[in-house]
mmCIF file of C-alpha atoms in Angstrom:
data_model
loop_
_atom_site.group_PDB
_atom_site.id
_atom_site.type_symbol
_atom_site.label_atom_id
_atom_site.label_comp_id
_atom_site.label_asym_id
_atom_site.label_seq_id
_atom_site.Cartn_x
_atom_site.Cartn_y
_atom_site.Cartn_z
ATOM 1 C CA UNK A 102 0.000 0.000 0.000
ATOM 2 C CA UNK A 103 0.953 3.562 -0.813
ATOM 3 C CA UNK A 104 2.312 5.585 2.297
ATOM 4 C CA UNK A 105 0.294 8.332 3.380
ATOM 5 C CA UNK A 106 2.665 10.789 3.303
ATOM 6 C CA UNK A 107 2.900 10.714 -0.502
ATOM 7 C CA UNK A 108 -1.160 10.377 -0.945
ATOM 8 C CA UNK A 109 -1.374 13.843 -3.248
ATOM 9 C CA UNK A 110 2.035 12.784 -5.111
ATOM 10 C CA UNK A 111 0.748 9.260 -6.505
ATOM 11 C CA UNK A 112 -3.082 9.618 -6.533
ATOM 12 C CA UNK A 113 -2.838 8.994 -9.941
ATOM 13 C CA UNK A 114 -2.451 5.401 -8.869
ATOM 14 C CA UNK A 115 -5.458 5.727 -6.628
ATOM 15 C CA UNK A 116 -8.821 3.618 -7.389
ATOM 16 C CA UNK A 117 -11.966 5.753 -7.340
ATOM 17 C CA UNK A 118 -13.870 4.837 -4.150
ATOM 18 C CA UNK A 119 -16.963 2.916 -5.565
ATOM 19 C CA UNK A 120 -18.707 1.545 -3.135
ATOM 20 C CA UNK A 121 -21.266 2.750 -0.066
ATOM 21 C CA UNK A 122 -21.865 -0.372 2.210
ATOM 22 C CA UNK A 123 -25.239 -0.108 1.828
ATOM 23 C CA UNK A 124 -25.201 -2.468 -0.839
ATOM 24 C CA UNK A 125 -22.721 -5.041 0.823
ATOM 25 C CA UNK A 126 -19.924 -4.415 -1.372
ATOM 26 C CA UNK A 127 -16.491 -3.669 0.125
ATOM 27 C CA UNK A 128 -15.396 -0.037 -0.224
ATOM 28 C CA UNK A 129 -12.730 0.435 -2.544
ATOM 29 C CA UNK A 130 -9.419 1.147 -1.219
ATOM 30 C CA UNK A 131 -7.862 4.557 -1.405
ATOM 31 C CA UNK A 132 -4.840 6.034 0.529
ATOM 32 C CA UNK A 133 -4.863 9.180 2.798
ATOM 33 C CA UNK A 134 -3.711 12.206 2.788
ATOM 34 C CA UNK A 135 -1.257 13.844 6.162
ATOM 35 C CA UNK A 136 -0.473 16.924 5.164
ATOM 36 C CA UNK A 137 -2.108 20.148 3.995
ATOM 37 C CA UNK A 138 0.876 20.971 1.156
ATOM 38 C CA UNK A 139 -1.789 21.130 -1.522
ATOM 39 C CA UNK A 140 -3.658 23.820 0.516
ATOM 40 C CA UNK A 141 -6.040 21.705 2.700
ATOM 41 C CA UNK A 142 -5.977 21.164 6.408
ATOM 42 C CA UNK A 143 -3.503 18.447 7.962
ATOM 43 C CA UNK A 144 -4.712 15.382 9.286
ATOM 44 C CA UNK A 145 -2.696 13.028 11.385
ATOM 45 C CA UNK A 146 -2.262 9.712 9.747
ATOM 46 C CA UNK A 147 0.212 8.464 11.633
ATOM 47 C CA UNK A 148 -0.350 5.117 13.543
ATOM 48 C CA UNK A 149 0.128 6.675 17.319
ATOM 49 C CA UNK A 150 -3.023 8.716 16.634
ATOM 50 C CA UNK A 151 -2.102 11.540 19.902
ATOM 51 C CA UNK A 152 -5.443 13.342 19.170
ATOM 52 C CA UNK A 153 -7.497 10.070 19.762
ATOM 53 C CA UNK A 154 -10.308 11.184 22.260
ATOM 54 C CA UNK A 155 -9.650 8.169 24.944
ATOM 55 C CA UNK A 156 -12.779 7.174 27.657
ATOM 56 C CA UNK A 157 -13.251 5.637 31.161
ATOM 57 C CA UNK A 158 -14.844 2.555 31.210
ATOM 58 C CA UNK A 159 -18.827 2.927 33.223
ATOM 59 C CA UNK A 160 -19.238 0.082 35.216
ATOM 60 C CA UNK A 161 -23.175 0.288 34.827
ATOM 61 C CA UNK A 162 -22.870 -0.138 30.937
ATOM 62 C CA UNK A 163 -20.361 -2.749 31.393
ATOM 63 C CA UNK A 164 -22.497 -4.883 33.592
ATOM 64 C CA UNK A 165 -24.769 -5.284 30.411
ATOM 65 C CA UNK A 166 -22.093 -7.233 28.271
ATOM 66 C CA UNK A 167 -22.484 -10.949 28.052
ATOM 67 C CA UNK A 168 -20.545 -12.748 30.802
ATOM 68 C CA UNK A 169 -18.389 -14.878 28.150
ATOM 69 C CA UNK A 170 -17.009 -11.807 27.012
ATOM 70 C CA UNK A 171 -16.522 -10.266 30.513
ATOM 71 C CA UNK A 172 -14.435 -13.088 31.037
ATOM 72 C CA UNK A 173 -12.432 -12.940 28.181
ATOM 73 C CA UNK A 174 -12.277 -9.220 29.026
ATOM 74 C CA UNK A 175 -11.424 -8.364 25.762
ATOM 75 C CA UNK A 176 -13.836 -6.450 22.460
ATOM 76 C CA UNK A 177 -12.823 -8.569 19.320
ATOM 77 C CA UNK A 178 -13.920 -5.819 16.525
ATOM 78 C CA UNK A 179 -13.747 -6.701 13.145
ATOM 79 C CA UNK A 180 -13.415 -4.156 10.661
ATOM 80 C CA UNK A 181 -11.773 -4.035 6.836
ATOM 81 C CA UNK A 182 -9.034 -1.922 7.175
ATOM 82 C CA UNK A 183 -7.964 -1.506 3.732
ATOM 83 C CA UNK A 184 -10.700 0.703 3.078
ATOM 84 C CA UNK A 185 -11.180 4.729 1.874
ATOM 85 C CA UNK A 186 -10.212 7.100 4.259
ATOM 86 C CA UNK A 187 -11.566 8.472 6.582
ATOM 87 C CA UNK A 188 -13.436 5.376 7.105
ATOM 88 C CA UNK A 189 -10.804 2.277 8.407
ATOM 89 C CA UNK A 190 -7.518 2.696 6.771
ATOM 90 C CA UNK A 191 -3.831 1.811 7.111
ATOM 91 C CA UNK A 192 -1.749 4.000 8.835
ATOM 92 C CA UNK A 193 1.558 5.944 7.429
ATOM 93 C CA UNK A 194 3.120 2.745 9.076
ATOM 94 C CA UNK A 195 0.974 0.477 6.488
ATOM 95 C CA UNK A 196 0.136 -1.452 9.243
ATOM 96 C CA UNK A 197 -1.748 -0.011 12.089
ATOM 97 C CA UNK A 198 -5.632 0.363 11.206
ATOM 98 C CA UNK A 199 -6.967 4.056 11.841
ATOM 99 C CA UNK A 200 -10.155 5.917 10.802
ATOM 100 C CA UNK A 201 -13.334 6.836 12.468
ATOM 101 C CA UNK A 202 -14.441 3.452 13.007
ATOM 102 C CA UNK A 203 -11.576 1.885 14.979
ATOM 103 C CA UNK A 204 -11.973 5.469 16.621
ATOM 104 C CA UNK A 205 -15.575 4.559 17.322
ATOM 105 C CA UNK A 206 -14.497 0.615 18.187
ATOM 106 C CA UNK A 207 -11.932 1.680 20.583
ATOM 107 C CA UNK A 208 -14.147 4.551 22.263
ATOM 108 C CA UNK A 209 -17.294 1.965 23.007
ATOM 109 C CA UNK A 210 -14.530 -0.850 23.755
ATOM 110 C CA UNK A 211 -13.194 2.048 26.768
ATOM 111 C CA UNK A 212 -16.593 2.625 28.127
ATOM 112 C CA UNK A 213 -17.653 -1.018 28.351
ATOM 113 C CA UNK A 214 -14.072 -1.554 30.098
ATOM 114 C CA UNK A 215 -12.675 -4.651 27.575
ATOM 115 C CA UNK A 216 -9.729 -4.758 25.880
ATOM 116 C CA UNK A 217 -10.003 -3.430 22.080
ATOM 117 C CA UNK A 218 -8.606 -6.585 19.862
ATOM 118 C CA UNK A 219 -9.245 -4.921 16.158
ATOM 119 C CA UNK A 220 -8.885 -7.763 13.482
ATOM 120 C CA UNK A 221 -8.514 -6.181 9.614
ATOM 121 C CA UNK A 222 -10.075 -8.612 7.694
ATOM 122 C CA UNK A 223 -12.109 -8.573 4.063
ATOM 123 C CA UNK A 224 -15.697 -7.513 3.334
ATOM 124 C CA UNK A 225 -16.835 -11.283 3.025
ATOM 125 C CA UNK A 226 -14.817 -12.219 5.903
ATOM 126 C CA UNK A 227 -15.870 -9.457 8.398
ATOM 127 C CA UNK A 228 -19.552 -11.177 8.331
ATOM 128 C CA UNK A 229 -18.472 -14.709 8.031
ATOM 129 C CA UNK A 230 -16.710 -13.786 11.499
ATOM 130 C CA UNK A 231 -19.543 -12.413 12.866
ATOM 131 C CA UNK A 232 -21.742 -15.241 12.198
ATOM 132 C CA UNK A 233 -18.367 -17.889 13.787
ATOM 133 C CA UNK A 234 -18.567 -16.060 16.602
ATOM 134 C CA UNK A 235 -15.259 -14.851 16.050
ATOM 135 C CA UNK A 236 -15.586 -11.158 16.282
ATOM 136 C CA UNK A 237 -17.985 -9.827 18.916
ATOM 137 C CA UNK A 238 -18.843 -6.978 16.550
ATOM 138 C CA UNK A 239 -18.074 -5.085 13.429
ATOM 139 C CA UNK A 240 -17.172 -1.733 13.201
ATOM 140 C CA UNK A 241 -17.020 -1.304 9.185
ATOM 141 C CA UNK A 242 -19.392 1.201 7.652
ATOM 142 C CA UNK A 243 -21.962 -0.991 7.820
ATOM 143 C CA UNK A 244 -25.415 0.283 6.592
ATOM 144 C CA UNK A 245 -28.626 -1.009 8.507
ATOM 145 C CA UNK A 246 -30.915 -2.915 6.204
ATOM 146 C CA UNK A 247 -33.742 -4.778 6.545
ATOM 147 C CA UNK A 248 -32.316 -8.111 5.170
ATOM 148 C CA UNK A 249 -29.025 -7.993 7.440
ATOM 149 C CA UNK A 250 -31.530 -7.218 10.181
ATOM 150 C CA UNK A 251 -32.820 -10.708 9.684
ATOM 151 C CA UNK A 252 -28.991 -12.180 10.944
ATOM 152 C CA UNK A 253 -27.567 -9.655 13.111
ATOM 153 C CA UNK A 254 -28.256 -6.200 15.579
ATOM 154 C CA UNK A 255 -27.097 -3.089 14.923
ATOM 155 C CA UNK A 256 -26.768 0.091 16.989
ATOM 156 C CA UNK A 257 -26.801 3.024 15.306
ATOM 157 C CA UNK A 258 -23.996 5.361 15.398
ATOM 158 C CA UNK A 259 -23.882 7.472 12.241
ATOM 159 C CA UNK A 260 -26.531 8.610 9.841
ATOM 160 C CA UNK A 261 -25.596 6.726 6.111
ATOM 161 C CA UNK A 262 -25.059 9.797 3.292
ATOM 162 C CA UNK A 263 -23.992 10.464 -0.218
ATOM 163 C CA UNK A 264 -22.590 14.038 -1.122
ATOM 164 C CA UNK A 265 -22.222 15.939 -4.144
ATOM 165 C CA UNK A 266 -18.361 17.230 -4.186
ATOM 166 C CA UNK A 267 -17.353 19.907 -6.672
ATOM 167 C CA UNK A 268 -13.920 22.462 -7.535
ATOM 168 C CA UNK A 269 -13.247 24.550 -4.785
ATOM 169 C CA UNK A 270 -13.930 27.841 -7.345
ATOM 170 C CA UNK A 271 -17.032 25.995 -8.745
ATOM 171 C CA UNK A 272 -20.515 28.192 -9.269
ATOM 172 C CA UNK A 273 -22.174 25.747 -7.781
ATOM 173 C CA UNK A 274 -23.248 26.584 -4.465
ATOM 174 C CA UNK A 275 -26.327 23.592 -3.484
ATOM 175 C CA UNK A 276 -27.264 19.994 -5.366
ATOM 176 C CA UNK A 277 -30.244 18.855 -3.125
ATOM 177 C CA UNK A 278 -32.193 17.443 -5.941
ATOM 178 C CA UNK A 279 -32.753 16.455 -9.085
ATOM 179 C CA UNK A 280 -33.407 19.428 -10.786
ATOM 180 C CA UNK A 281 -30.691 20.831 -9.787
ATOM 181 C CA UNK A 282 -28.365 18.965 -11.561
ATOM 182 C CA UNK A 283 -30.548 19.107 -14.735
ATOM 183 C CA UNK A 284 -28.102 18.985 -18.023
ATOM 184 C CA UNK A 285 -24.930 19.084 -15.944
ATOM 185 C CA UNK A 286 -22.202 16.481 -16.503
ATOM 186 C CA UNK A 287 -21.426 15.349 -13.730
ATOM 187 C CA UNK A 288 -19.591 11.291 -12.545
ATOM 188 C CA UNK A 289 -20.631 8.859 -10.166
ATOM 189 C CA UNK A 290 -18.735 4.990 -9.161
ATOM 190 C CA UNK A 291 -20.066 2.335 -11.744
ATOM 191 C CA UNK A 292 -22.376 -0.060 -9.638
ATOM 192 C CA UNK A 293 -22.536 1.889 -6.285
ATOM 193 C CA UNK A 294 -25.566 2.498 -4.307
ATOM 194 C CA UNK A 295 -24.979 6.188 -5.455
ATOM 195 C CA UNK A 296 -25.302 5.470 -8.970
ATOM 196 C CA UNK A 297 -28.740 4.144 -8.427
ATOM 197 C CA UNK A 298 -29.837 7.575 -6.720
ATOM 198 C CA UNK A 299 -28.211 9.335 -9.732
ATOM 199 C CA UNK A 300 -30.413 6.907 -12.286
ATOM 200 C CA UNK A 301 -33.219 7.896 -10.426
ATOM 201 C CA UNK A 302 -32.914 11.372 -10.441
ATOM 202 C CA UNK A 303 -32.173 11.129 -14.345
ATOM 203 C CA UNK A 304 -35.457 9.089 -14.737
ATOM 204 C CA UNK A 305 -37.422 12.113 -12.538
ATOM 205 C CA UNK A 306 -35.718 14.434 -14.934
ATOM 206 C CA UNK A 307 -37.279 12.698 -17.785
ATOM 207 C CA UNK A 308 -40.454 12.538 -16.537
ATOM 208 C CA UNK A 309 -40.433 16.155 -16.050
ATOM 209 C CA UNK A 310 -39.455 16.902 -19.288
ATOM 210 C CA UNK A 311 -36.148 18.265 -18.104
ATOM 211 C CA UNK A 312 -33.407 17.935 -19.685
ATOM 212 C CA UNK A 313 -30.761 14.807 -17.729
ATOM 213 C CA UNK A 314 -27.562 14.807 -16.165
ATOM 214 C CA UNK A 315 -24.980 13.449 -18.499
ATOM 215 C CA UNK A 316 -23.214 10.846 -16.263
ATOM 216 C CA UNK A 317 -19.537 10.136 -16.368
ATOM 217 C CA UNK A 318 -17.335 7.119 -14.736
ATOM 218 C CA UNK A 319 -13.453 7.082 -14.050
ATOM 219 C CA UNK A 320 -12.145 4.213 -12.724
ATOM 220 C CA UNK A 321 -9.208 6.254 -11.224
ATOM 221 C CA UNK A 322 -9.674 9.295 -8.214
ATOM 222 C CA UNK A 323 -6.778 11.081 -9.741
ATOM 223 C CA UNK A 324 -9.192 11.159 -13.219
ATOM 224 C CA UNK A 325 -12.029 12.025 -11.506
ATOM 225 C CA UNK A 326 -10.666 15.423 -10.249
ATOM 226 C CA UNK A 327 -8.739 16.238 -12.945
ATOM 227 C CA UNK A 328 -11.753 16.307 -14.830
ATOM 228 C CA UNK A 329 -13.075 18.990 -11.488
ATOM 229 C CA UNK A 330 -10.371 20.754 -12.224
ATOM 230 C CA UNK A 331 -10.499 21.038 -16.221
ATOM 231 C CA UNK A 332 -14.052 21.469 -16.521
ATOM 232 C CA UNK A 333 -14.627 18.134 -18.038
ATOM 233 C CA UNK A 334 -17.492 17.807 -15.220
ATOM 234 C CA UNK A 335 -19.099 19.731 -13.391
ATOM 235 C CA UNK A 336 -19.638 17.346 -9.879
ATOM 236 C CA UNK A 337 -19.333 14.154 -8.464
ATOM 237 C CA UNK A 338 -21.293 12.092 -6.696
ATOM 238 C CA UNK A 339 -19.863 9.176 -3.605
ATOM 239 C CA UNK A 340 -19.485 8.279 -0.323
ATOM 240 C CA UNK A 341 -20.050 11.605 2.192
ATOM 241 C CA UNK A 342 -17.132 10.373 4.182
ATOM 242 C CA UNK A 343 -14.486 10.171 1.270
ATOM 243 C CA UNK A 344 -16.078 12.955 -0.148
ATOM 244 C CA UNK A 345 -15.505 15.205 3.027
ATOM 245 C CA UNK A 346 -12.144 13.853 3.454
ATOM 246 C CA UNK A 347 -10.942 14.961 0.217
ATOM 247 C CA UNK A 348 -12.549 18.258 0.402
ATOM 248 C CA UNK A 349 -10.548 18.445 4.071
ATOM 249 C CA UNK A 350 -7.123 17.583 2.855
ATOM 250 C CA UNK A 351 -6.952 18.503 -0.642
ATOM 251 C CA UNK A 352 -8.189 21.983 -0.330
ATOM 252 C CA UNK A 353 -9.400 22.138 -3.617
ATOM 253 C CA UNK A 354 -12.656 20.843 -3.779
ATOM 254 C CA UNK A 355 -16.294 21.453 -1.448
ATOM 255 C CA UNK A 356 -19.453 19.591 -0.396
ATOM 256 C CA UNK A 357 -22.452 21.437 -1.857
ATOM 257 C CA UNK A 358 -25.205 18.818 -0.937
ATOM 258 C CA UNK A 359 -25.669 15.619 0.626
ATOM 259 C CA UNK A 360 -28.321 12.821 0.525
ATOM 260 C CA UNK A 361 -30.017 10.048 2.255
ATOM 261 C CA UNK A 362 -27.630 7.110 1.746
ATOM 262 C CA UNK A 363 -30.901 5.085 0.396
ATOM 263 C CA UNK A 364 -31.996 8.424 -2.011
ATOM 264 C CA UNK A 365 -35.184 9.488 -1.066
ATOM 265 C CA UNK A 366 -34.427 6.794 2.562
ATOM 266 C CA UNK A 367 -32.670 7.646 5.590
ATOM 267 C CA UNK A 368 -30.616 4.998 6.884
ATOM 268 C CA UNK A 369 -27.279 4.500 9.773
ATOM 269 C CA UNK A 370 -24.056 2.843 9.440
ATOM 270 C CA UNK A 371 -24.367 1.173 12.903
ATOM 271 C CA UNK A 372 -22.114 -1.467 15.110
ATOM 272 C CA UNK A 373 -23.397 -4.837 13.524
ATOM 273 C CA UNK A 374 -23.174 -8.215 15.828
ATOM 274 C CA UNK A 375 -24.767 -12.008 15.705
ATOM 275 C CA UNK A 376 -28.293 -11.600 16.717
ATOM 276 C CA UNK A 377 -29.609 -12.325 19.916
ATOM 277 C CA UNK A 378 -25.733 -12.615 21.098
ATOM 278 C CA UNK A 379 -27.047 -10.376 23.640
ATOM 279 C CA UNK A 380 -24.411 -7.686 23.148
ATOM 280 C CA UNK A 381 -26.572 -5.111 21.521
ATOM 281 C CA UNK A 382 -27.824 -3.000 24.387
ATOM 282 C CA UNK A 383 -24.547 -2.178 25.508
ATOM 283 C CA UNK A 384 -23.309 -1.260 22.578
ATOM 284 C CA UNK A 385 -26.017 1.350 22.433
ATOM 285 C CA UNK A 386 -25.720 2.352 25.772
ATOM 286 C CA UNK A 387 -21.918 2.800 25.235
ATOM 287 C CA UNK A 388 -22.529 4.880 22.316
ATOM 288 C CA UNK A 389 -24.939 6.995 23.693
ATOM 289 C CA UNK A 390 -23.165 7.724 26.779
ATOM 290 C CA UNK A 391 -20.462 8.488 24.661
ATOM 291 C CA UNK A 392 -22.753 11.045 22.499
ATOM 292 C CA UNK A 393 -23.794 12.393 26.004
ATOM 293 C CA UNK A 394 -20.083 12.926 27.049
ATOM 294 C CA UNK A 395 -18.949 14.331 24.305
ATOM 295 C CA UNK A 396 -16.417 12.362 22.801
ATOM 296 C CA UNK A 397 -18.718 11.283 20.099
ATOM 297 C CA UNK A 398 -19.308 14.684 18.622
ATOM 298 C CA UNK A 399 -15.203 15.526 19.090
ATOM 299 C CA UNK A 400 -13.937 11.963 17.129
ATOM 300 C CA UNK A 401 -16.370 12.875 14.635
ATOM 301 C CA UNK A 402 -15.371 16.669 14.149
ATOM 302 C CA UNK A 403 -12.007 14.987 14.153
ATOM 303 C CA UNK A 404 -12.769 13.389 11.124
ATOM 304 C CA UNK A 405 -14.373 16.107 9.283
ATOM 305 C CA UNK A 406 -17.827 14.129 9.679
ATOM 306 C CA UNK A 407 -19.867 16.096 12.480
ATOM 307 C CA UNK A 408 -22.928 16.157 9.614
ATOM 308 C CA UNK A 409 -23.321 12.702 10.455
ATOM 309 C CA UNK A 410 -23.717 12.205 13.884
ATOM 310 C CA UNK A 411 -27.117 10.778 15.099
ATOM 311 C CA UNK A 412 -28.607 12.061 17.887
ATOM 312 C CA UNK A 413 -29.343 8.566 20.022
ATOM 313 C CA UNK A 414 -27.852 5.304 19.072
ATOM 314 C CA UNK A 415 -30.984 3.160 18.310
ATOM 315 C CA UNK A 416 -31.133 -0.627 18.350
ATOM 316 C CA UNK A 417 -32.281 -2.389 14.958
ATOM 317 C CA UNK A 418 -33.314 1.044 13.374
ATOM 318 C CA UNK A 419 -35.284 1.129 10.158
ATOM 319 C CA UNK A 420 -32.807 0.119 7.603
ATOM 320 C CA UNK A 421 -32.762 0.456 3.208
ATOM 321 C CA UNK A 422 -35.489 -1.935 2.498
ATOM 322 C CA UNK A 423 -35.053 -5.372 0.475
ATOM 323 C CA UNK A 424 -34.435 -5.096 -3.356
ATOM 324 C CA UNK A 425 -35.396 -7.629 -5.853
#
């Protein structure tokens, strides 16, 4: 993998980030940026983490986890890894997993007062775990829907969203629906839960009798904003947390609308275990004492994703319904 340090230097080796987990594909991988040389803000990849917000563990909470697990007294968490930042990446060591979901991970392991024992592991393998038994939970951008409901919990902890991302000097000041993309060209990730949105929004153009959105694909990040940059398009469409990551380090891009992760549906990414493993309700009431505390809202604002945060952590929330 591609150190950190060199992210803006070789993007042009970078794979577009394709995938939102709402559609149980593994993201795509893409390294991360530490410094600010391009004219962005710094953001420290290294693998001690210092600005980690760190919790005490609250022994009321902690009562709540299954005794097998008490007396292991450790959290095995299961999460990809190698996927976009600012999600669960490698480190500039190219070893240590960081991101806001290890962040996340570790903060609910501290409160429920168990070791943290994060395991990188694929997309396939991450819920093959889960079902073993051999990862308590995962923390891996995993969106709430109603089919995984039928094998596993979830408690919420982030709100799943898509963002429109365009050139820093762009016009283009909102994208909050379809009209306002009307004859724009504009990309999107071939086969992503975000090019199904954009289709939609094309077919409510059509119906309209407005003109559509002429839709690009790169298969390469470095293509994608080059064609920002040039003119070639006008906006693209992804992930809200790669998006907002970008527009953080790079400098040279901005957010000018986001949407439900499901379109026109709201759904979380939320901690996903076995069901009825009986580790669910502490893992909300971890993360909601953390949103109480504090440290929620800080290790997101650390990540440049505060427009995410949920306001409770709910067990088995509504998720993206079932698709033919």
């Amino acid at each position: 993998m591609i150190s950190r340090r060199t992210w803006l230097l070789s993007l042009a080796a970078t794979p577009l980030v394709l995938a939102a987990c709402g559609g149980g594909t593994d993201p795509a991988t893409a390294p991360a940026a530490a410094s600010g040389d391009s004219g962005g803000t710094s953001v420290d990849t290294s693998p001690t983490q210092k600005g980690r917000i760190t919790v005490e563990a609250v022994p009321e909470i902690a009562a709540k986890v299954p005794q097998a697990i008490k007396d292991r007294g450790t959290l095995v968490i299961g999460t990809t890894g190698n996927g976009a930042p600012p999600l669960s990446f490698k480190a500039d060591d190219d070893k240590t997993v960081i991101g806001i979901e290890p962040d996340i991970a570790l903060l609910v392991a501290g409160v429920l007062g168990l070791k943290p024992d994060i395991q990188a592991t694929s997309w396939e393998n991450l819920f093959l775990s889960m079902d073993s038994g051999q990862y308590d939970v995962g923390f891996s951008n995993i969106t709430v829907t109603e089919e995984r409901k039928e094998k596993y919990d979830f408690a919420s902890y982030r709100v799943d969203t898509l963002a429109w991302e365009v050139a820093k000097d762009s016009e283009i000041t909102s994208i909050k629906e379809p009209e306002d993309i009307a004859g724009l060209t504009v990309s999107v990730g071939s086969g992503t839960n975000q090019e199904k949105v954009l289709l939609d929004w094309n077919e409510q153009l059509k119906a309209a009798g407005q003109k559509e959105a002429k839709i690009q694909y790169y298969q390469q990040a470095s293509d994608t904003y080059l064609a920002l940059k040039s003119g070639r398009i006008v906006a693209n469409f992804g992930p809200n947390p790669t998006a907002a990551y970008h527009a953080l380090v790079s400098g040279d891009t901005k957010i000018v609308g986001t949407v439900p992760g499901g379109g026109t549906i709201v759904a979380d990414i939320a901690a996903t275990t076995k069901k009825d493993n009986g580790l669910v309700q502490a893992l909300a009431d971890a993360i909601n004492h953390l949103i109480s505390s504090g440290a929620y809202g800080k290790t997101l604002e650390r990540w440049n994703l505060s427009n995410e945060a949920v306001p409770t952590s709910e067990i088995n929330p509504p998720g993206l319904p079932k698709t033919d």
